PDB file of C-alpha atoms in Angstrom:
ATOM      1  CA  GLY A 275       0.000   0.000   0.000  1.00 74.00           C
ATOM      2  CA  GLN A 276       0.914   3.633  -0.145  1.00 83.00           C
ATOM      3  CA  ASN A 277       2.205   5.258   2.982  1.00 90.00           C
ATOM      4  CA  ILE A 278       3.523   8.601   4.107  1.00 95.00           C
ATOM      5  CA  ASP A 279       5.035   9.044   7.539  1.00 96.00           C
ATOM      6  CA  GLN A 280       5.748  12.246   9.384  1.00 96.00           C
ATOM      7  CA  PRO A 281       5.940  13.027  13.109  1.00 96.00           C
ATOM      8  CA  THR A 282       2.648  13.863  14.756  1.00 94.00           C
ATOM      9  CA  GLU A 283       3.864  16.848  16.706  1.00 96.00           C
ATOM     10  CA  MET A 284       7.006  18.903  17.213  1.00 98.00           C
ATOM     11  CA  THR A 285       7.878  21.783  19.494  1.00 97.00           C
ATOM     12  CA  ALA A 286      10.451  24.490  18.813  1.00 97.00           C
ATOM     13  CA  THR A 287      11.493  27.862  20.152  1.00 97.00           C
ATOM     14  CA  GLU A 288      10.923  31.204  18.488  1.00 97.00           C
ATOM     15  CA  GLY A 289      13.995  32.223  16.483  1.00 97.00           C
ATOM     16  CA  ALA A 290      15.313  28.672  16.250  1.00 97.00           C
ATOM     17  CA  ILE A 291      15.456  26.178  13.363  1.00 97.00           C
ATOM     18  CA  VAL A 292      13.273  23.080  13.001  1.00 98.00           C
ATOM     19  CA  GLN A 293      13.356  20.198  10.529  1.00 98.00           C
ATOM     20  CA  ILE A 294      10.207  18.212   9.786  1.00 98.00           C
ATOM     21  CA  ASN A 295      10.867  14.846   8.171  1.00 98.00           C
ATOM     22  CA  CYS A 296       8.687  12.900   5.794  1.00 98.00           C
ATOM     23  CA  THR A 297       9.242   9.388   4.459  1.00 98.00           C
ATOM     24  CA  TYR A 298       7.117   7.854   1.770  1.00 97.00           C
ATOM     25  CA  GLN A 299       6.352   4.587   0.024  1.00 95.00           C
ATOM     26  CA  THR A 300       4.170   5.126  -3.015  1.00 93.00           C
ATOM     27  CA  SER A 301       3.374   3.524  -6.347  1.00 90.00           C
ATOM     28  CA  GLY A 302       5.466   5.779  -8.515  1.00 91.00           C
ATOM     29  CA  PHE A 303       6.629   9.280  -7.835  1.00 93.00           C
ATOM     30  CA  ASN A 304       5.887  12.521  -9.631  1.00 88.00           C
ATOM     31  CA  GLY A 305       6.877  14.976  -6.975  1.00 92.00           C
ATOM     32  CA  LEU A 306       6.504  15.841  -3.325  1.00 94.00           C
ATOM     33  CA  PHE A 307       4.649  18.790  -1.858  1.00 93.00           C
ATOM     34  CA  TRP A 308       4.721  20.552   1.467  1.00 95.00           C
ATOM     35  CA  TYR A 309       1.675  22.487   2.589  1.00 94.00           C
ATOM     36  CA  GLN A 310       1.066  24.624   5.666  1.00 95.00           C
ATOM     37  CA  GLN A 311      -2.294  24.506   7.364  1.00 92.00           C
ATOM     38  CA  HIS A 312      -3.340  26.785  10.196  1.00 93.00           C
ATOM     39  CA  ALA A 313      -6.115  25.526  12.455  1.00 88.00           C
ATOM     40  CA  GLY A 314      -9.525  25.906  10.853  1.00 84.00           C
ATOM     41  CA  GLU A 315      -8.098  26.973   7.522  1.00 88.00           C
ATOM     42  CA  ALA A 316      -7.367  25.260   4.226  1.00 88.00           C
ATOM     43  CA  PRO A 317      -3.798  24.236   3.328  1.00 90.00           C
ATOM     44  CA  THR A 318      -1.507  26.661   1.536  1.00 89.00           C
ATOM     45  CA  PHE A 319       1.285  25.627  -0.795  1.00 87.00           C
ATOM     46  CA  LEU A 320       4.863  25.859   0.450  1.00 92.00           C
ATOM     47  CA  SER A 321       7.070  23.847  -1.886  1.00 92.00           C
ATOM     48  CA  TYR A 322       7.338  21.244  -4.607  1.00 90.00           C
ATOM     49  CA  ASN A 323      10.329  18.930  -5.158  1.00 93.00           C
ATOM     50  CA  VAL A 324      10.664  16.470  -8.000  1.00 92.00           C
ATOM     51  CA  LEU A 325      14.465  16.268  -8.299  1.00 93.00           C
ATOM     52  CA  ASP A 326      16.921  15.371  -5.549  1.00 96.00           C
ATOM     53  CA  GLY A 327      18.377  18.208  -3.583  1.00 96.00           C
ATOM     54  CA  LEU A 328      17.514  21.285  -1.632  1.00 96.00           C
ATOM     55  CA  GLU A 329      15.071  23.988  -2.706  1.00 93.00           C
ATOM     56  CA  GLU A 330      15.336  27.205  -0.732  1.00 93.00           C
ATOM     57  CA  LYS A 331      12.573  29.761  -0.518  1.00 89.00           C
ATOM     58  CA  GLY A 332      13.173  32.452   2.055  1.00 94.00           C
ATOM     59  CA  ARG A 333      13.009  31.048   5.581  1.00 96.00           C
ATOM     60  CA  PHE A 334      11.710  27.722   4.298  1.00 96.00           C
ATOM     61  CA  SER A 335      13.712  25.039   2.500  1.00 97.00           C
ATOM     62  CA  SER A 336      12.666  21.612   1.299  1.00 97.00           C
ATOM     63  CA  PHE A 337      14.937  18.653   0.594  1.00 98.00           C
ATOM     64  CA  LEU A 338      14.283  15.484  -1.381  1.00 97.00           C
ATOM     65  CA  SER A 339      16.075  12.162  -1.748  1.00 97.00           C
ATOM     66  CA  ARG A 340      14.144   9.926  -4.123  1.00 96.00           C
ATOM     67  CA  SER A 341      16.398   6.917  -3.561  1.00 96.00           C
ATOM     68  CA  LYS A 342      15.667   7.056   0.160  1.00 96.00           C
ATOM     69  CA  GLY A 343      12.006   8.008  -0.157  1.00 97.00           C
ATOM     70  CA  TYR A 344      12.721  10.914   2.135  1.00 97.00           C
ATOM     71  CA  SER A 345      12.075  14.613   2.350  1.00 98.00           C
ATOM     72  CA  TYR A 346      12.360  17.286   4.968  1.00 98.00           C
ATOM     73  CA  LEU A 347      11.048  20.791   5.434  1.00 98.00           C
ATOM     74  CA  LEU A 348      13.445  23.153   7.169  1.00 98.00           C
ATOM     75  CA  LEU A 349      12.107  26.266   8.839  1.00 98.00           C
ATOM     76  CA  LYS A 350      14.589  28.922   9.958  1.00 97.00           C
ATOM     77  CA  GLU A 351      14.210  31.944  12.227  1.00 97.00           C
ATOM     78  CA  LEU A 352      10.975  30.581  13.559  1.00 97.00           C
ATOM     79  CA  GLN A 353       8.165  33.017  14.224  1.00 97.00           C
ATOM     80  CA  MET A 354       5.057  32.499  16.328  1.00 97.00           C
ATOM     81  CA  LYS A 355       2.941  32.624  13.174  1.00 96.00           C
ATOM     82  CA  ASP A 356       4.728  29.464  11.977  1.00 97.00           C
ATOM     83  CA  SER A 357       2.695  27.495  14.504  1.00 97.00           C
ATOM     84  CA  ALA A 358       0.612  25.296  12.213  1.00 96.00           C
ATOM     85  CA  SER A 359       0.341  21.813  10.795  1.00 95.00           C
ATOM     86  CA  TYR A 360       2.721  20.917   7.984  1.00 97.00           C
ATOM     87  CA  LEU A 361       1.455  18.389   5.476  1.00 95.00           C
ATOM     88  CA  CYS A 362       3.660  16.253   3.262  1.00 96.00           C
ATOM     89  CA  ALA A 363       2.022  14.927   0.093  1.00 93.00           C
ATOM     90  CA  VAL A 364       3.344  12.797  -2.763  1.00 93.00           C
ATOM     91  CA  LEU A 365       2.070  12.757  -6.324  1.00 88.00           C
ATOM     92  CA  ASP A 366       1.988   9.104  -7.353  1.00 87.00           C
ATOM     93  CA  SER A 367       2.245   7.496 -10.793  1.00 86.00           C
ATOM     94  CA  ASN A 368      -1.447   8.226 -11.447  1.00 79.00           C
ATOM     95  CA  TYR A 369      -0.908  11.856 -10.521  1.00 76.00           C
ATOM     96  CA  GLN A 370      -2.959  11.414  -7.376  1.00 80.00           C
ATOM     97  CA  LEU A 371      -1.868  13.226  -4.258  1.00 84.00           C
ATOM     98  CA  ILE A 372      -1.207  10.932  -1.311  1.00 88.00           C
ATOM     99  CA  TRP A 373      -1.334  12.895   1.929  1.00 89.00           C
ATOM    100  CA  GLY A 374       0.540  12.419   5.160  1.00 92.00           C
ATOM    101  CA  ALA A 375      -1.296  12.963   8.444  1.00 90.00           C
ATOM    102  CA  GLY A 376       0.527  16.217   9.064  1.00 93.00           C
ATOM    103  CA  THR A 377       2.950  17.439  11.706  1.00 96.00           C
ATOM    104  CA  LYS A 378       1.653  19.913  14.235  1.00 95.00           C
ATOM    105  CA  LEU A 379       4.392  22.433  14.975  1.00 97.00           C
ATOM    106  CA  ILE A 380       4.181  24.321  18.257  1.00 97.00           C
ATOM    107  CA  ILE A 381       6.352  27.413  18.619  1.00 97.00           C
ATOM    108  CA  LYS A 382       7.176  28.597  22.129  1.00 96.00           C
ATOM    109  CA  PRO A 383       8.456  32.081  22.982  1.00 94.00           C
TER     110      PRO A 383
ATOM    111  CA  GLY B 294      -1.938  33.723  -7.901  1.00 65.00           C
ATOM    112  CA  ALA B 295      -4.830  31.378  -8.530  1.00 79.00           C
ATOM    113  CA  VAL B 296      -7.831  31.881  -6.281  1.00 88.00           C
ATOM    114  CA  VAL B 297     -10.437  29.329  -5.327  1.00 92.00           C
ATOM    115  CA  SER B 298     -13.527  30.310  -3.417  1.00 94.00           C
ATOM    116  CA  GLN B 299     -15.983  28.200  -1.475  1.00 96.00           C
ATOM    117  CA  HIS B 300     -19.483  29.011  -0.370  1.00 95.00           C
ATOM    118  CA  PRO B 301     -20.769  28.879   2.271  1.00 96.00           C
ATOM    119  CA  SER B 302     -17.858  29.101   4.692  1.00 94.00           C
ATOM    120  CA  ARG B 303     -19.943  27.765   7.531  1.00 95.00           C
ATOM    121  CA  VAL B 304     -23.305  25.984   7.628  1.00 96.00           C
ATOM    122  CA  ILE B 305     -25.418  24.499  10.379  1.00 96.00           C
ATOM    123  CA  CYS B 306     -28.294  22.273   9.386  1.00 95.00           C
ATOM    124  CA  LYS B 307     -30.740  19.812  10.857  1.00 96.00           C
ATOM    125  CA  SER B 308     -30.305  16.082  10.476  1.00 96.00           C
ATOM    126  CA  GLY B 309     -31.955  14.781   7.316  1.00 96.00           C
ATOM    127  CA  THR B 310     -31.580  17.934   5.266  1.00 96.00           C
ATOM    128  CA  SER B 311     -29.336  18.382   2.236  1.00 97.00           C
ATOM    129  CA  VAL B 312     -26.524  20.911   1.977  1.00 97.00           C
ATOM    130  CA  LYS B 313     -24.870  22.210  -1.183  1.00 97.00           C
ATOM    131  CA  ILE B 314     -21.319  23.549  -1.169  1.00 97.00           C
ATOM    132  CA  GLU B 315     -19.959  25.493  -4.127  1.00 96.00           C
ATOM    133  CA  CYS B 316     -16.356  25.634  -5.224  1.00 96.00           C
ATOM    134  CA  ARG B 317     -15.261  28.193  -7.802  1.00 95.00           C
ATOM    135  CA  SER B 318     -11.943  28.898  -9.484  1.00 92.00           C
ATOM    136  CA  LEU B 319     -11.986  32.656  -9.885  1.00 92.00           C
ATOM    137  CA  ASP B 320      -9.121  33.434 -12.241  1.00 88.00           C
ATOM    138  CA  PHE B 321      -8.285  30.202 -14.007  1.00 87.00           C
ATOM    139  CA  GLN B 322     -10.009  27.270 -15.646  1.00 89.00           C
ATOM    140  CA  ALA B 323      -9.949  24.225 -13.424  1.00 88.00           C
ATOM    141  CA  THR B 324      -9.812  21.045 -15.456  1.00 85.00           C
ATOM    142  CA  THR B 325      -9.872  19.008 -12.291  1.00 88.00           C
ATOM    143  CA  MET B 326     -11.427  19.700  -8.919  1.00 91.00           C
ATOM    144  CA  PHE B 327     -10.939  17.708  -5.761  1.00 92.00           C
ATOM    145  CA  TRP B 328     -13.153  17.396  -2.715  1.00 95.00           C
ATOM    146  CA  TYR B 329     -11.618  16.640   0.654  1.00 94.00           C
ATOM    147  CA  ARG B 330     -12.986  16.071   4.116  1.00 94.00           C
ATOM    148  CA  GLN B 331     -11.013  16.719   7.248  1.00 90.00           C
ATOM    149  CA  PHE B 332     -12.039  15.655  10.741  1.00 88.00           C
ATOM    150  CA  PRO B 333     -10.487  17.403  13.748  1.00 82.00           C
ATOM    151  CA  LYS B 334      -6.798  16.692  14.215  1.00 76.00           C
ATOM    152  CA  GLN B 335      -6.710  14.431  11.170  1.00 80.00           C
ATOM    153  CA  SER B 336      -5.220  14.838   7.728  1.00 80.00           C
ATOM    154  CA  LEU B 337      -7.087  15.592   4.567  1.00 85.00           C
ATOM    155  CA  MET B 338      -9.086  12.700   3.181  1.00 89.00           C
ATOM    156  CA  LEU B 339      -9.766  12.790  -0.533  1.00 89.00           C
ATOM    157  CA  MET B 340     -13.416  12.088  -1.221  1.00 94.00           C
ATOM    158  CA  ALA B 341     -13.598  12.420  -4.977  1.00 93.00           C
ATOM    159  CA  THR B 342     -11.959  13.830  -8.069  1.00 90.00           C
ATOM    160  CA  SER B 343     -14.048  15.501 -10.713  1.00 89.00           C
ATOM    161  CA  ASN B 344     -13.211  16.514 -14.251  1.00 84.00           C
ATOM    162  CA  GLU B 345     -15.323  19.059 -16.061  1.00 80.00           C
ATOM    163  CA  GLY B 346     -18.142  17.460 -17.967  1.00 78.00           C
ATOM    164  CA  SER B 347     -17.648  13.933 -16.687  1.00 81.00           C
ATOM    165  CA  LYS B 348     -18.697  11.902 -13.677  1.00 85.00           C
ATOM    166  CA  ALA B 349     -16.697  12.208 -10.508  1.00 90.00           C
ATOM    167  CA  THR B 350     -14.362   9.453  -9.393  1.00 90.00           C
ATOM    168  CA  TYR B 351     -15.043   8.575  -5.782  1.00 94.00           C
ATOM    169  CA  GLU B 352     -12.534   7.181  -3.326  1.00 91.00           C
ATOM    170  CA  GLN B 353     -13.198   3.844  -1.713  1.00 90.00           C
ATOM    171  CA  GLY B 354     -15.653   4.107   1.132  1.00 91.00           C
ATOM    172  CA  VAL B 355     -17.250   7.351  -0.053  1.00 94.00           C
ATOM    173  CA  GLU B 356     -20.925   6.958  -0.921  1.00 93.00           C
ATOM    174  CA  LYS B 357     -21.550   8.584  -4.274  1.00 92.00           C
ATOM    175  CA  ASP B 358     -25.312   8.664  -3.713  1.00 94.00           C
ATOM    176  CA  LYS B 359     -24.807  10.581  -0.496  1.00 96.00           C
ATOM    177  CA  PHE B 360     -22.140  12.989  -1.693  1.00 96.00           C
ATOM    178  CA  LEU B 361     -23.293  14.251  -5.065  1.00 95.00           C
ATOM    179  CA  ILE B 362     -20.665  16.051  -7.094  1.00 94.00           C
ATOM    180  CA  ASN B 363     -21.346  18.140 -10.151  1.00 90.00           C
ATOM    181  CA  HIS B 364     -18.593  19.768 -12.218  1.00 87.00           C
ATOM    182  CA  ALA B 365     -20.666  21.479 -14.863  1.00 82.00           C
ATOM    183  CA  SER B 366     -18.155  24.097 -15.955  1.00 88.00           C
ATOM    184  CA  LEU B 367     -14.427  24.776 -15.845  1.00 88.00           C
ATOM    185  CA  THR B 368     -14.885  27.174 -12.952  1.00 92.00           C
ATOM    186  CA  LEU B 369     -17.562  25.571 -10.802  1.00 93.00           C
ATOM    187  CA  SER B 370     -17.976  22.323  -8.921  1.00 93.00           C
ATOM    188  CA  THR B 371     -20.622  21.578  -6.310  1.00 95.00           C
ATOM    189  CA  LEU B 372     -20.788  19.014  -3.531  1.00 97.00           C
ATOM    190  CA  THR B 373     -24.221  18.173  -2.145  1.00 97.00           C
ATOM    191  CA  VAL B 374     -24.385  16.278   1.114  1.00 97.00           C
ATOM    192  CA  THR B 375     -27.764  14.564   0.958  1.00 96.00           C
ATOM    193  CA  SER B 376     -29.732  13.596   4.054  1.00 96.00           C
ATOM    194  CA  ALA B 377     -26.969  14.871   6.309  1.00 96.00           C
ATOM    195  CA  HIS B 378     -26.399  13.253   9.693  1.00 96.00           C
ATOM    196  CA  PRO B 379     -24.316  14.405  12.669  1.00 96.00           C
ATOM    197  CA  GLU B 380     -21.463  12.105  11.628  1.00 95.00           C
ATOM    198  CA  ASP B 381     -21.191  14.120   8.410  1.00 96.00           C
ATOM    199  CA  SER B 382     -20.146  17.151  10.439  1.00 96.00           C
ATOM    200  CA  SER B 383     -16.676  17.995   9.188  1.00 95.00           C
ATOM    201  CA  PHE B 384     -14.497  20.521   7.381  1.00 94.00           C
ATOM    202  CA  TYR B 385     -15.024  20.158   3.626  1.00 95.00           C
ATOM    203  CA  ILE B 386     -12.305  21.578   1.399  1.00 94.00           C
ATOM    204  CA  CYS B 387     -12.171  21.775  -2.367  1.00 94.00           C
ATOM    205  CA  SER B 388      -9.110  22.276  -4.489  1.00 92.00           C
ATOM    206  CA  ALA B 389      -8.651  22.937  -8.170  1.00 91.00           C
ATOM    207  CA  SER B 390      -5.894  22.377 -10.666  1.00 87.00           C
ATOM    208  CA  ALA B 391      -5.462  23.540 -14.224  1.00 81.00           C
ATOM    209  CA  GLY B 392      -4.577  20.203 -15.755  1.00 67.00           C
ATOM    210  CA  GLN B 393      -2.981  16.813 -15.368  1.00 59.00           C
ATOM    211  CA  GLY B 394       0.582  16.088 -14.526  1.00 55.00           C
ATOM    212  CA  TYR B 395       2.205  18.355 -12.025  1.00 58.00           C
ATOM    213  CA  ASN B 396      -0.257  21.064 -11.424  1.00 66.00           C
ATOM    214  CA  GLU B 397      -0.390  22.693  -8.072  1.00 77.00           C
ATOM    215  CA  GLN B 398      -3.670  22.245  -6.318  1.00 82.00           C
ATOM    216  CA  PHE B 399      -5.124  25.535  -5.173  1.00 88.00           C
ATOM    217  CA  PHE B 400      -7.302  25.136  -2.145  1.00 90.00           C
ATOM    218  CA  GLY B 401     -10.530  26.868  -1.307  1.00 92.00           C
ATOM    219  CA  PRO B 402     -10.956  28.252   2.215  1.00 91.00           C
ATOM    220  CA  GLY B 403     -13.099  25.310   3.321  1.00 93.00           C
ATOM    221  CA  THR B 404     -16.661  24.881   4.559  1.00 95.00           C
ATOM    222  CA  ARG B 405     -17.390  23.973   8.163  1.00 95.00           C
ATOM    223  CA  LEU B 406     -20.516  21.776   8.215  1.00 96.00           C
ATOM    224  CA  THR B 407     -22.296  21.113  11.487  1.00 96.00           C
ATOM    225  CA  VAL B 408     -25.276  18.768  11.433  1.00 96.00           C
ATOM    226  CA  LEU B 409     -27.472  18.942  14.508  1.00 95.00           C
TER     227      LEU B 409
END
C-alpha cells in the first residue's frame, strides 16, 4: 500500500530552526509537496520537489532524496505565526496526491 | 496567484436535510477539482476527483449517492451532502488544478458543516 510518515507533533522555540521529516512509500513518484495549514483553515502551498536536492525559498527550504524516499522541510528563524500543521504529500504514478497525516508544529516564545 | 472560493464558509443544518457547497476557481479554468474532508486533528481525506463534464471518481468508502458532485463548468464544482447526519459534520475543502501532470492544487478556504 501507499504510505507517508511524518511526526505527529514537534515543538520548537521562536527564532530557532526546526526540521520536519517525511518518508514515503508510493506507487510511482511525480513529486513531493509541502503544505502549511493553520487551524480551521485550508492548506496553503509551500514547496514542490521532483528532483533530488535542496530547494530554498526564504526562511523555508525543502529537501528530497528519491532513492531514500525521504524529504524534509526546514524552517529557519521561527516566528510564532509558523505554529501550524505541515502536510507532506506525494504525487503518485497516477498523478494522485497521497497525503501524510501532518505534523503539528508548536512554537514557544 | 490562482484563487479558489468556497461558499458557504460555515453551515449548520438539521439532520436529514441536504446541503450544497460550491467551489469556484476565480481566475483560471480548473480542469480538475478535488473534494476533501477533514475531521479534527486528522489529515485531509480525498473524497472524490471531478473533471469538467464527466462523472466524478469517488474514493473507496465514499458513498456517491450521499455525496453528489457536479462539475458542470471549468470554474464551478458543487458538492451536495444529501440527508446529512451528525457524523457528516466535518471541514469540507475543495481544491482545483489547471490540468494533469504536475499542477499545483489551489485550495478553497473550506466549509465547516455542522449537522445537529
